[in-house]
Structure formats: structure tokens, C-alpha cells
XYZ file of C-alpha atoms in Angstrom:
655
model
C 20.789 50.882 -5.890
C 18.877 54.158 -5.690
C 19.498 54.938 -9.341
C 18.446 51.398 -10.354
C 15.211 51.578 -8.418
C 14.374 55.072 -9.739
C 14.991 53.922 -13.289
C 12.724 50.923 -12.785
C 9.934 52.949 -11.230
C 9.699 55.041 -14.365
C 8.795 51.930 -16.395
C 6.068 50.612 -14.076
C 2.513 50.411 -15.280
C -0.658 50.720 -13.171
C -0.810 48.320 -10.172
C 2.814 47.202 -10.708
C 5.532 47.597 -8.087
C 9.234 47.051 -7.610
C 10.866 44.601 -5.198
C 14.231 45.321 -3.550
C 15.767 42.338 -1.793
C 19.166 41.379 -0.397
C 21.842 40.188 -2.799
C 22.826 36.579 -2.121
C 26.393 35.849 -3.330
C 26.867 32.544 -5.083
C 29.130 29.853 -3.707
C 32.549 30.039 -5.363
C 33.908 26.555 -5.890
C 37.291 25.348 -7.076
C 38.219 22.145 -8.845
C 39.553 19.411 -6.513
C 43.305 19.164 -6.304
C 43.271 15.398 -6.983
C 40.649 12.845 -8.041
C 40.291 11.668 -4.453
C 39.938 15.093 -2.852
C 36.694 16.977 -2.400
C 35.765 20.444 -3.510
C 36.294 23.448 -1.335
C 34.803 26.870 -1.271
C 37.104 29.406 -2.919
C 37.861 32.434 -0.743
C 40.853 33.823 -2.612
C 42.391 33.505 -6.112
C 44.112 30.228 -6.805
C 47.845 30.572 -6.013
C 49.990 30.509 -9.104
C 46.979 30.780 -11.391
C 47.792 32.393 -14.736
C 44.583 31.963 -16.696
C 41.601 34.087 -15.615
C 38.527 32.149 -14.554
C 35.199 33.950 -14.116
C 33.159 33.341 -11.014
C 30.356 30.923 -11.816
C 26.917 30.463 -10.299
C 24.638 27.452 -10.210
C 20.889 27.992 -10.486
C 18.887 24.942 -9.527
C 15.479 24.438 -11.089
C 12.902 22.046 -9.533
C 9.407 20.853 -10.317
C 7.167 19.756 -7.426
C 3.787 18.089 -7.982
C 0.798 17.490 -5.761
C 0.848 13.736 -5.260
C -1.686 11.343 -3.717
C -2.998 12.379 -0.335
C -2.174 16.011 -1.186
C 1.490 15.251 -0.528
C 4.203 17.272 -2.331
C 6.549 15.182 -4.474
C 9.723 16.437 -6.131
C 9.594 15.104 -9.659
C 12.588 16.649 -11.420
C 15.750 18.638 -10.676
C 18.008 20.294 -13.231
C 20.486 23.149 -13.057
C 22.282 25.712 -15.187
C 25.732 27.150 -14.807
C 26.673 30.714 -15.796
C 28.572 33.851 -14.834
C 27.969 34.975 -11.272
C 27.850 38.646 -12.220
C 24.729 38.258 -14.367
C 21.302 36.840 -13.567
C 20.705 33.275 -14.838
C 17.373 33.298 -16.637
C 15.299 30.313 -17.710
C 15.096 31.392 -21.341
C 18.884 31.860 -21.582
C 20.059 28.627 -19.919
C 21.005 25.197 -21.199
C 19.782 22.752 -18.535
C 21.867 19.878 -17.222
C 21.592 17.425 -14.351
C 22.361 18.790 -10.923
C 25.007 16.129 -10.450
C 26.799 17.142 -13.674
C 26.719 20.812 -12.750
C 28.091 20.163 -9.276
C 30.827 17.799 -10.507
C 31.976 20.406 -13.049
C 32.407 22.817 -10.184
C 34.427 20.341 -8.131
C 31.776 18.767 -5.906
C 32.657 15.102 -6.355
C 32.214 13.625 -2.885
C 29.256 11.211 -3.051
C 28.105 12.027 0.473
C 28.140 15.781 -0.309
C 26.254 15.260 -3.577
C 23.629 13.218 -1.752
C 23.349 15.838 0.967
C 22.772 18.624 -1.546
C 20.110 16.591 -3.356
C 18.385 15.782 -0.059
C 18.430 19.491 0.807
C 16.927 20.356 -2.581
C 14.153 17.768 -2.107
C 13.368 18.876 1.417
C 13.221 22.609 0.643
C 11.351 22.247 -2.645
C 8.688 20.037 -1.089
C 8.486 22.351 1.935
C 7.766 25.241 -0.428
C 4.963 23.262 -2.045
C 3.600 22.311 1.412
C 3.461 25.983 2.418
C 1.662 26.778 -0.826
C -0.920 24.003 -0.315
C -1.531 25.105 3.250
C -2.049 28.699 2.134
C -4.411 27.541 -0.606
C -6.405 25.347 1.793
C -7.261 28.470 3.764
C -8.744 30.269 0.766
C -12.451 30.406 0.078
C -13.949 28.675 -2.936
C -14.153 32.041 -4.729
C -10.543 32.899 -3.950
C -9.365 29.515 -5.249
C -11.340 29.957 -8.432
C -13.951 27.204 -7.924
C -14.885 24.239 -5.754
C -12.367 21.904 -7.354
C -9.747 24.508 -8.317
C -6.296 23.778 -6.852
C -2.620 24.061 -7.671
C -1.078 20.728 -8.682
C 2.397 21.751 -9.855
C 4.856 24.527 -9.070
C 8.443 25.338 -9.961
C 10.959 26.407 -7.305
C 14.307 27.979 -8.230
C 17.303 27.866 -5.892
C 20.756 29.486 -5.873
C 23.668 27.531 -4.483
C 25.297 29.768 -1.904
C 27.526 29.301 1.110
C 27.567 30.267 4.768
C 30.551 29.661 6.999
C 32.137 27.378 4.402
C 28.997 25.237 4.173
C 27.050 24.900 0.918
C 23.437 26.004 1.276
C 20.369 26.594 -0.889
C 18.572 29.907 -1.154
C 15.115 29.971 -2.743
C 14.902 32.578 -5.558
C 11.324 32.277 -6.712
C 8.269 30.073 -7.230
C 6.717 29.927 -10.702
C 4.019 27.977 -12.423
C 5.467 27.200 -15.826
C 9.083 28.199 -16.372
C 10.581 25.365 -14.358
C 8.267 22.837 -16.007
C 9.362 24.070 -19.454
C 13.042 23.968 -18.498
C 12.777 20.407 -17.136
C 10.833 19.303 -20.210
C 13.611 20.726 -22.376
C 16.185 18.773 -20.353
C 14.190 15.563 -20.798
C 13.694 16.121 -24.521
C 17.459 16.459 -24.937
C 17.944 13.232 -23.015
C 15.682 11.295 -25.353
C 18.409 11.458 -28.013
C 20.622 9.255 -25.830
C 17.923 6.976 -24.510
C 16.922 8.796 -21.318
C 13.171 8.369 -20.661
C 11.095 11.549 -20.837
C 8.098 12.668 -18.830
C 9.485 12.320 -15.284
C 8.855 15.941 -14.382
C 5.153 15.770 -15.196
C 4.479 12.099 -14.366
C 3.213 12.724 -10.822
C 1.060 15.563 -12.115
C -0.571 13.295 -14.715
C -0.999 10.524 -12.140
C -2.739 12.996 -9.810
C -5.004 14.115 -12.644
C -5.940 10.520 -13.451
C -6.496 9.679 -9.781
C -8.785 12.693 -9.320
C -10.654 11.782 -12.512
C -11.228 8.276 -11.213
C -12.621 9.681 -7.992
C -15.053 11.787 -10.025
C -16.114 8.707 -12.018
C -17.212 6.854 -8.874
C -18.743 9.858 -7.125
C -22.466 9.255 -6.667
C -22.304 5.579 -7.627
C -24.808 3.350 -5.839
C -22.973 0.280 -4.466
C -24.423 -2.666 -2.572
C -21.958 -3.928 0.107
C -22.735 -7.306 1.680
C -21.290 -7.841 5.146
C -19.954 -4.971 7.286
C -17.109 -6.825 9.021
C -15.497 -5.662 12.225
C -13.587 -2.597 13.429
C -10.736 -3.427 11.026
C -13.095 -2.498 8.122
C -14.024 0.886 9.583
C -11.935 2.622 6.956
C -14.318 1.353 4.251
C -17.155 3.528 5.411
C -14.948 6.572 5.977
C -13.386 6.214 2.493
C -16.799 5.633 0.868
C -18.059 8.887 2.323
C -14.923 10.743 1.172
C -15.390 9.384 -2.389
C -19.016 10.405 -2.440
C -20.280 6.786 -2.831
C -23.896 5.895 -2.030
C -23.439 2.702 0.005
C -26.339 0.330 0.604
C -25.178 -2.062 3.308
C -26.520 -5.568 4.014
C -25.563 -6.713 7.531
C -26.661 -9.444 9.945
C -26.099 -7.332 13.074
C -28.957 -4.789 13.392
C -26.867 -2.673 15.798
C -23.658 -2.580 13.759
C -21.835 0.777 14.030
C -21.691 1.061 10.216
C -25.475 1.264 10.009
C -25.197 4.990 10.797
C -22.490 5.599 8.184
C -24.204 4.470 5.001
C -26.947 5.656 2.611
C -29.207 2.630 3.247
C -28.967 -0.055 5.906
C -30.588 -3.421 5.157
C -30.777 -5.790 8.119
C -30.721 -9.354 6.839
C -29.218 -12.439 8.529
C -26.718 -14.035 6.149
C -24.715 -16.004 8.751
C -25.861 -19.455 7.567
C -23.893 -19.475 4.331
C -24.927 -22.973 3.273
C -28.181 -21.248 2.281
C -26.510 -18.556 0.176
C -28.629 -19.307 -2.952
C -31.756 -18.609 -0.871
C -30.193 -15.532 0.704
C -29.299 -14.182 -2.768
C -32.897 -14.477 -3.989
C -34.195 -12.661 -0.904
C -31.602 -9.868 -1.239
C -32.348 -9.354 -4.919
C -36.010 -9.085 -3.988
C -35.251 -6.515 -1.319
C -33.128 -4.469 -3.744
C -35.920 -4.388 -6.300
C -38.574 -3.739 -3.638
C -36.693 -0.662 -2.445
C -36.199 0.551 -5.996
C -32.395 0.647 -5.729
C -30.607 1.233 -9.016
C -27.194 -0.263 -8.351
C -23.981 0.439 -10.217
C -22.056 -2.314 -8.444
C -22.084 -4.932 -5.669
C -19.108 -6.219 -3.635
C -17.964 -7.413 -0.246
C -14.844 -6.960 1.849
C -15.759 -9.820 4.207
C -14.558 -13.376 3.592
C -17.761 -15.105 4.551
C -19.901 -13.114 2.101
C -17.920 -13.522 -1.127
C -19.971 -16.374 -2.625
C -23.227 -14.656 -1.666
C -21.978 -11.462 -3.337
C -21.199 -13.343 -6.567
C -24.698 -14.902 -6.526
C -26.339 -11.482 -6.076
C -24.201 -9.965 -8.878
C -25.098 -12.849 -11.169
C -28.854 -12.275 -10.665
C -28.585 -8.476 -10.995
C -26.241 -8.601 -14.001
C -23.414 -6.748 -12.174
C -19.698 -7.253 -12.707
C -18.040 -9.890 -10.507
C -16.034 -13.077 -10.836
C -18.209 -16.164 -11.525
C -19.966 -17.906 -8.623
C -18.082 -21.120 -9.385
C -14.739 -19.289 -9.127
C -15.691 -17.805 -5.769
C -16.651 -21.273 -4.498
C -13.307 -22.718 -5.597
C -11.368 -19.894 -3.923
C -13.426 -19.937 -0.746
C -12.682 -23.596 0.073
C -8.942 -24.022 0.604
C -8.507 -27.700 -0.315
C -10.744 -27.231 -3.360
C -8.495 -24.374 -4.535
C -5.389 -26.588 -4.575
C -7.116 -29.648 -6.005
C -8.643 -27.560 -8.790
C -5.224 -26.115 -9.701
C -3.566 -29.549 -9.575
C -6.066 -30.799 -12.157
C -5.048 -27.996 -14.514
C -1.536 -29.350 -15.016
C -1.966 -29.741 -18.813
C -4.017 -26.574 -19.418
C -1.364 -23.879 -19.197
C -1.186 -21.429 -22.143
C 1.839 -21.484 -24.417
C 4.835 -19.828 -22.769
C 3.407 -20.077 -19.233
C 4.236 -22.561 -16.518
C 1.269 -24.552 -15.284
C -0.463 -23.140 -12.207
C -0.413 -26.709 -10.910
C 3.256 -26.081 -10.059
C 2.130 -23.675 -7.329
C -0.465 -25.973 -5.707
C 0.266 -28.127 -2.668
C -1.079 -31.639 -2.030
C -3.879 -31.575 0.511
C -6.982 -33.475 1.680
C -10.438 -32.426 2.860
C -11.339 -33.675 6.379
C -14.814 -34.303 7.776
C -14.156 -37.309 10.049
C -11.385 -39.264 11.756
C -11.587 -41.735 8.870
C -10.670 -38.859 6.546
C -7.714 -38.067 8.816
C -6.421 -41.656 8.496
C -6.894 -41.610 4.728
C -5.118 -38.208 4.378
C -2.198 -39.344 6.555
C -1.553 -42.255 4.155
C -1.423 -39.943 1.131
C 0.580 -36.995 2.476
C 4.102 -36.691 3.818
C 4.624 -35.293 7.290
C 5.050 -32.688 8.704
C 1.673 -31.264 7.635
C -0.489 -28.270 8.399
C -4.077 -28.717 9.644
C -6.563 -25.862 9.434
C -10.205 -24.916 8.924
C -11.419 -25.186 5.328
C -13.096 -21.761 5.432
C -10.958 -20.231 8.210
C -9.325 -16.851 8.549
C -6.569 -15.072 10.560
C -4.853 -18.434 11.237
C -7.387 -19.447 13.883
C -7.261 -23.215 14.356
C -4.082 -23.661 12.263
C -1.456 -26.053 13.631
C 1.666 -27.866 12.486
C 1.244 -31.633 12.989
C 4.106 -34.126 13.003
C 2.236 -37.478 12.828
C -1.186 -39.033 12.528
C -1.750 -39.035 16.283
C -1.326 -35.232 16.420
C -3.760 -35.007 13.502
C -6.470 -36.863 15.380
C -5.951 -34.828 18.538
C -6.124 -31.501 16.774
C -9.095 -32.553 14.617
C -10.977 -33.597 17.736
C -10.118 -30.374 19.576
C -11.194 -28.027 16.768
C -14.338 -30.065 16.111
C -15.235 -29.586 19.766
C -14.175 -25.968 20.349
C -15.118 -24.231 17.107
C -18.514 -25.496 15.971
C -20.579 -22.461 14.891
C -20.252 -18.786 14.074
C -20.903 -17.613 17.653
C -17.811 -19.519 18.870
C -15.553 -17.084 16.958
C -17.075 -14.462 14.656
C -15.538 -13.796 11.293
C -13.490 -16.959 10.728
C -15.888 -18.758 8.384
C -17.724 -21.017 10.829
C -20.956 -20.031 9.101
C -19.703 -22.351 6.360
C -19.077 -25.183 8.826
C -16.030 -26.381 10.700
C -14.647 -28.970 8.293
C -10.852 -29.041 8.050
C -8.033 -29.860 5.640
C -4.607 -31.386 5.923
C -1.894 -29.866 3.739
C 1.751 -30.776 3.301
C 4.003 -28.275 5.084
C 6.045 -26.007 2.782
C 9.194 -24.293 4.042
C 10.219 -20.863 2.846
C 9.511 -17.184 3.385
C 5.875 -16.019 3.444
C 4.506 -13.242 1.230
C 1.227 -11.556 0.267
C 0.370 -10.441 -3.252
C -2.521 -8.009 -3.493
C -3.604 -8.038 -7.135
C -6.089 -6.052 -9.192
C -7.700 -7.890 -12.137
C -10.217 -6.524 -14.640
C -11.656 -8.748 -17.336
C -8.807 -11.166 -16.770
C -6.096 -8.517 -17.155
C -3.735 -7.825 -14.285
C -3.685 -4.077 -13.710
C -1.425 -3.922 -10.641
C 0.174 -6.157 -8.017
C 1.795 -5.284 -4.691
C 4.076 -7.683 -2.810
C 4.697 -7.608 0.925
C 6.897 -9.803 3.132
C 5.893 -11.538 6.333
C 8.234 -12.267 9.206
C 8.653 -15.747 10.750
C 5.281 -16.962 12.037
C 4.742 -18.295 15.561
C 4.954 -22.059 15.149
C 3.039 -24.307 15.608
C 0.010 -22.044 15.010
C 1.460 -19.852 12.215
C 0.082 -16.541 13.562
C 1.446 -13.483 11.797
C 4.096 -11.517 13.664
C 5.617 -8.876 11.399
C 5.456 -7.505 7.863
C 7.446 -5.298 5.511
C 6.612 -3.419 2.305
C 7.958 -2.984 -0.332
C 9.362 -6.479 -0.612
C 13.050 -6.997 -0.005
C 13.187 -9.742 -2.675
C 15.267 -9.500 -5.816
C 13.196 -8.350 -8.842
C 13.195 -11.796 -10.446
C 11.901 -13.437 -7.267
C 9.263 -10.765 -6.831
C 8.173 -11.372 -10.424
C 7.816 -15.104 -9.665
C 5.354 -14.300 -6.852
C 3.345 -11.883 -8.998
C 3.085 -14.373 -11.885
C 2.115 -17.173 -9.492
C -0.626 -15.083 -7.862
C -1.991 -14.003 -11.240
C -1.984 -17.523 -12.676
C -3.602 -19.002 -9.603
C -6.385 -16.418 -9.687
C -7.056 -16.980 -13.377
C -6.765 -20.720 -12.922
C -9.609 -20.577 -10.391
C -11.657 -18.305 -12.663
C -11.190 -15.062 -10.706
C -11.365 -12.517 -13.527
C -12.737 -9.376 -11.899
C -11.813 -7.935 -8.519
C -9.103 -7.181 -6.028
C -7.666 -10.344 -4.463
C -5.219 -11.220 -1.710
C -2.984 -14.207 -2.473
C -0.810 -15.775 0.233
C 2.244 -17.641 -0.947
C 5.487 -19.130 0.283
C 8.668 -18.654 -1.669
C 10.787 -21.801 -1.644
C 14.169 -22.449 -3.148
C 12.459 -23.851 -6.245
C 9.832 -21.149 -6.559
C 6.451 -19.983 -5.169
C 3.935 -22.277 -3.520
C 0.332 -21.227 -2.889
C -1.013 -21.134 0.639
C -4.487 -19.775 -0.125
C -6.434 -17.215 -2.147
C -8.640 -14.684 -0.362
C -11.107 -13.627 -3.059
C -11.424 -10.147 -1.645
C -9.269 -7.098 -0.913
C -6.356 -7.690 1.472
C -7.202 -7.138 5.114
C -5.347 -5.992 8.229
C -3.011 -3.086 7.339
C -2.634 -3.849 3.600
C -4.959 -1.239 2.097
C -3.475 1.482 4.346
C 0.128 0.476 3.560
C -0.361 0.227 -0.202
C -1.949 3.665 -0.241
C 0.824 5.187 1.903
C 3.702 3.581 -0.039
C 2.427 3.566 -3.636
C -0.445 6.061 -3.640
C -2.873 3.387 -4.870
C -6.166 2.858 -3.041
C -7.127 -0.799 -3.612
C -10.466 -0.084 -1.934
C -11.264 2.459 -4.666
C -9.976 0.004 -7.278
C -12.345 -2.683 -5.990
C -15.308 -0.273 -6.248
C -14.325 0.713 -9.792
C -14.030 -2.923 -10.910
C -17.440 -3.696 -9.358
C -18.979 -0.700 -11.192
C -17.494 -1.764 -14.538
C -14.949 1.047 -14.702
C -11.391 -0.232 -15.349
C -8.997 1.461 -12.856
C -5.959 3.238 -14.270
C -3.126 2.118 -12.066
C 0.661 2.528 -12.381
C 2.053 -0.683 -13.849
C 5.337 -0.275 -11.908
C 4.573 2.057 -9.050
C 7.651 3.423 -7.261
C 7.572 3.257 -3.436
C 7.593 6.540 -1.572
C 8.709 5.021 1.720
C 9.280 1.692 3.530
C 6.976 0.391 6.223
C 7.791 -2.312 8.741
C 5.168 -3.341 11.301
C 4.717 -5.750 14.205
C 1.521 -7.429 15.310
C 0.293 -7.198 18.898
C -1.806 -10.042 20.317
C -3.732 -9.949 23.561
C -2.368 -13.264 24.877
C 1.174 -11.890 24.754
C 0.660 -8.154 25.251
C -2.307 -7.724 27.595
C -0.157 -6.059 30.278
C 1.420 -3.645 27.829
C -1.877 -2.897 26.053
C -3.332 -1.859 29.395
C -0.361 0.336 30.326
C 2.666 1.362 28.210
C 0.993 0.483 24.886
C -2.581 1.480 25.607
C -4.832 2.435 22.693
C -4.638 6.090 23.815
C -0.810 5.979 23.797
C -0.673 4.272 20.437
C -3.117 6.724 18.887
C -1.172 9.670 20.244
C 2.055 8.283 18.725
C 0.185 7.730 15.460
C -1.061 11.337 15.351
C 2.512 12.590 15.987
C 3.799 10.529 13.068
C 6.046 8.336 15.227
C 4.193 5.128 14.393
C 1.486 4.020 11.937
C -1.305 2.273 13.838
C -3.874 -0.115 12.446
C -6.391 -1.182 15.064
C -7.839 -4.623 14.175
C -9.974 -5.400 17.252
C -11.855 -3.237 19.756
C -11.900 -5.543 22.790
C -9.016 -6.533 25.041
C -10.101 -10.124 25.712
C -7.618 -12.926 26.231
C -8.732 -16.277 24.827
C -7.266 -19.481 23.502
C -8.087 -18.780 19.852
C -7.267 -15.230 18.752
C -6.420 -12.924 15.935
C -4.069 -9.914 16.140
C -5.263 -6.898 18.168
C -3.342 -4.238 16.243
C -0.361 -3.553 14.031
C 2.308 -1.029 15.016
C 4.508 0.128 12.136
C 7.259 2.663 11.414
C 8.103 4.366 8.132
C 11.470 5.356 6.799
C 13.240 5.966 3.470
C 15.156 2.734 4.037
C 13.987 -0.695 5.202
C 16.884 -1.059 7.597
C 16.072 2.208 9.339
C 12.348 1.312 9.486
C 13.287 -1.990 11.202
C 15.439 -0.152 13.747
C 12.645 2.357 14.419
C 9.949 -0.249 15.004
C 12.262 -2.362 17.130
C 12.995 0.671 19.334
C 9.287 1.500 19.630
C 8.470 -2.097 20.552
C 11.179 -2.123 23.223
C 9.962 1.140 24.756
C 6.272 0.139 24.687
C 6.849 -3.345 26.061
C 5.850 -5.195 22.909
C 9.306 -6.796 22.520
C 9.345 -9.621 25.056
C 11.494 -12.730 25.715
C 8.590 -14.920 24.554
C 7.746 -12.470 21.723
C 11.196 -11.615 20.228
C 10.677 -8.782 17.789
C 14.303 -8.982 16.608
C 13.653 -12.522 15.405
C 10.393 -11.533 13.750
C 12.227 -8.824 11.782
C 15.093 -11.133 10.747
C 13.640 -11.880 7.282
C 13.652 -8.268 6.173
C 17.155 -8.000 4.817
């Protein structure tokens, strides 16, 4: 060792140095004795062996990219096999898959192979995490500029052993050698049909995502309607993206007024006067000298008004007529039913997804609807939201009773904010459809579908159909998922929704999808948060880009990073728990520790007859089954799982 170091020192140039580190012996493996036996670590020569066999080493080469949310993501793993008495160098190795290299050395047990791959992933991503944390502590000058950052590294490992257990030892981190080696491996695979580009795909996606953020930075966007606490993330994200938000809101004391570039107090609650409101708002925009790049809304009640403003200002949005069709539930279905003969060649008609329904304004309308529809039916508010006022009705008498009750209890916006009463309290009667319930959040630009994300809902609480649980990604077979995506896309186009991010609620029956309703805005509740966590796509950013006339670049077939399963909490069922075992402070502490994922949807613990969900408590896991078990355990400990609120039943669809 001394002679080797002295010889090396003589070759050093100025500011160079030599590194002396411990020698890590490679694991010595033997072939399995039979096809059903597993490999073992070789500690002595094979008995009876006549042919000499050199000791072999496995060098594992990985590429780790900075993914969305500054998360490390292992994108490729290869290995090389060579003599253990000589260093394995990148330039002198023929790469192969890690599984092939291990199997050649006798590691054939599937559980052991999976354990080694999991260890590679964990340690490689941990190395990148350490690097990112170190880099975050550097000054702008030390990093090389305000936006300078490391987006890809290579990490080399040696397969060694300790106490008869295979382990990984990190050899080095490099910036290019591993990427070149993995690219060589992928180029060889192209000859036999293996897709190339996997090692650099997350890197390119990160580059594109960062570029899109730069494209919207500094854009001036008019947002109409602030919404409630569930939309708080909009203002935080807008600030992070560098957007200049000009907010129009009816409440002069809304908390968002302090979080935006410009706050315009204007009462838009009487939506039957939206044409008049639009003219006033356009006048205010011009009076203030605002040069807008886009205009949008995340609030149900304001979607038609937003389309009217966009039309007058020449900004990108779906047509006003399309927004009107989507906003009124019975009109949506009746419009689609009339398009039975208008489907393009090779497409099924969107009329197949519509459900017979009738608009209700009086008891006479109830009688007329009951004669045309088959019971059981669902009665709900025409412009409603969060399932307030929804009820399953079995006969005409129940229809009259529920119509009378809703007409009396929910008359104007102040009776329940945010459920569309500014549009009136007319109702509709729709035939009941059995099946599993799903959401499709879809991004459309100039009529082209850019991305779609499917989530599953658990069994609703009949007879009022309030949401109980959800899961993402969907557990459906690919062909059934494709049915939902096509149905959502066709229904949007059929209504004329050609630009925006939309939330489409459907039921999947034995014969195919059936439309519940179209929400002509970005999905609410937990959906934006979940889609970003699972797929790395921010549909809020996508909605801004569409509104500003910039087509988002989104992965056509995004691969999920994790599974999320969540349960809704409602004050009427969980008031005791929400004041004790599941208090906001407790839930937020669990969220910060990574035990749960919390989405707070209301800020007041008030029990009332008509209600929406208070919050969503979710758990993440690499598998859906494990995520279900985690969230069930959390709900049992926190007192959310109750005899009259059986979480096990609500999770039963996620199989």
C-alpha cells in the first residue's frame, strides 16, 4: 500500500491529491444446486470442482434524476460483471440488466431479487437526497447562478456481503459516466424492441416542467371568485409560480385579498345577471389599465361569468354556450341525448353516456317527470355542489316531499354558500344508475385531450350520496379505465368544452360509463394535491397555461409514483373526534410527520343538516392494499371509523 501511494504521489499535478480507502471485498456467489434452490455466498472452493472459476464481481450502475417536487427518482439500473481482482471501469464494461447479472451468479429467488432492487433504489435515491440537501445550503454564487441546480447524478455500487447477507456499498457518484453506460444499455436494447430513453426521461420531464414554470412566471391572470379554505392552495401556488393574480371577489374581507397582486371587490353572487356583471368587470379591468394574459375561475358559480369576461376581452376559454350547458345538470344530459346522430366516424355517440332526466321548477313538473322516468330516481339541485340536497327517491310521493323540503330550506346563497344557490334553487330528477363511481380530471387545449387522470370513489352514503372515500390511481383494468377517459372526453367535446381543465363525474356500469355531471373547472377537494403527488402533474398550473394560450406539455401516460387512499370526515358524524382524537392540530402534526396526507376543506366545526365534507385523511403506499390498511388503521386510532361510519365498507371497492 505504501509503495502504491508513493508511486501515485509522484504523478500528481498541482492541487491534486490521493485518496486511500478501505478495500471492500465483493460477494462471492455460487450457482444454485438445483433450479428450485437459491444462491448462497461462497466461503470455500466448491467440493469436487475440477475446472478453475475466477472470482467475479458485480458493479451496479444507477441513474437518479431530480423529479417533480425536487424528489429523487431512480430512472435506470444496469450492472457489469468482471473479475474481482481488477477494478470494473465504465469504459471497459458491457452493461446488462441487474436481474440478468444476478441470475448468472446464482441469485434466482424472486424475493431476493426484489429485495436487492429495493435496496438499490433506496440507497441511490438517498444519495441524491443528500446531494440536493447539500446543494440547497449553498449560496447562489456557490451553485453557479440563481437557477443553477443538479438534476441528474450517477451512483455506482458494489455488491458485497456481511454475515452471509448481500449488501450494497456505494463506490462513487458521478455526473456523466453512469448516464452514458445506461444509454449504451438502452441503445443495445433497441435492436430487440426494448424502448430507449428511460434513464433520461425523468430528467427531460423535469426540464420541461421547469420551462413551463418559466413561461407562466410574471403572467397577469384575472381570477374570478376566491372560493373557500379548500382553494387556499391556489394563492400559495400562484405566488410560487410568480403569477400576478388579479382577484375578483364578492367578500371584501376574504383572506385571499392579502395574497394577490390586485384585489377587486365586486358582488357577483346574483348570477342571473352575469351578462351585466361581465360588462362591469371588463370596464374595471380597462379602467385599472390591467393587461391580462388570461382569465379563469376555480369556483363553480363563476364559470359562466368567466367565459363572458374572456369573450369580451378576447382571452382563451371555452365558449359561453358550452359553460351554460355544463353548468346546468339536466341541460348537460339533454344536450348530449340530442347528439345521438352526430358522433364522428369510429366513435360511439356521447348520447350513450347521458342519463334521462327532467328539469323541475314546480310540483307539476314533478308529476310530469315521474310519468316519464323509471324509479328509483335521484333528485338534486340543478346548479348544486358537494352533494348538498341530493337524495334517492323511490316513488312520486318521496319526490314531492323532497322537492318541498329543498324549496323551503335552500332558497338563496346565504342559506349555504358555494353550492350554486346564486343561480336559483331549481331541481332535477334523474334516473338512478348503479355501478362504481369515478372522477376523470381532464386537460383539453383547442379540443385536444392532453392528459386525463382517473380516481375511484368508495360507496356513497345513501340516500344522500355524500362522498366517503377515494383511491388513486384507479384499480380498474386498463380497458375499463380507457372507457371512462373516452366518455369524459366525448362528453366535454359534446358540450363544447374545448379549452380548460375539467372534472367529470361518471358511474361505471356493466355496460359501460354513464355521466353523472360535468364540473367545467379544475377538480376540487383533494384532487389537485393527489394528482401532483402521484403523477407529478399540477393541474392548477395546466389550467393557468391553457387560460394564457400556452399548451401544457403533459405526459400522455404518466406512471404513478405511489398510491393514495383517503377517507372523508364530516362534522355530523365526527364532531366528537374532530374536537379530541382527530383535532386539526393532531391531523396537521400527523401530516407534517408524513403519516397521513391531510386536505382541509372547511374551517368551521359546525354541525348542520346540510353539509359538505370537513376534511380528507389519506395514506400513501407503494401498493393500494397497503394504503387501504394504513388509512383504516389511522381511522380506527383517531376515532373516524365508527359503527355508523364503517370505513372498512367505504374501502371495499378498492380491490
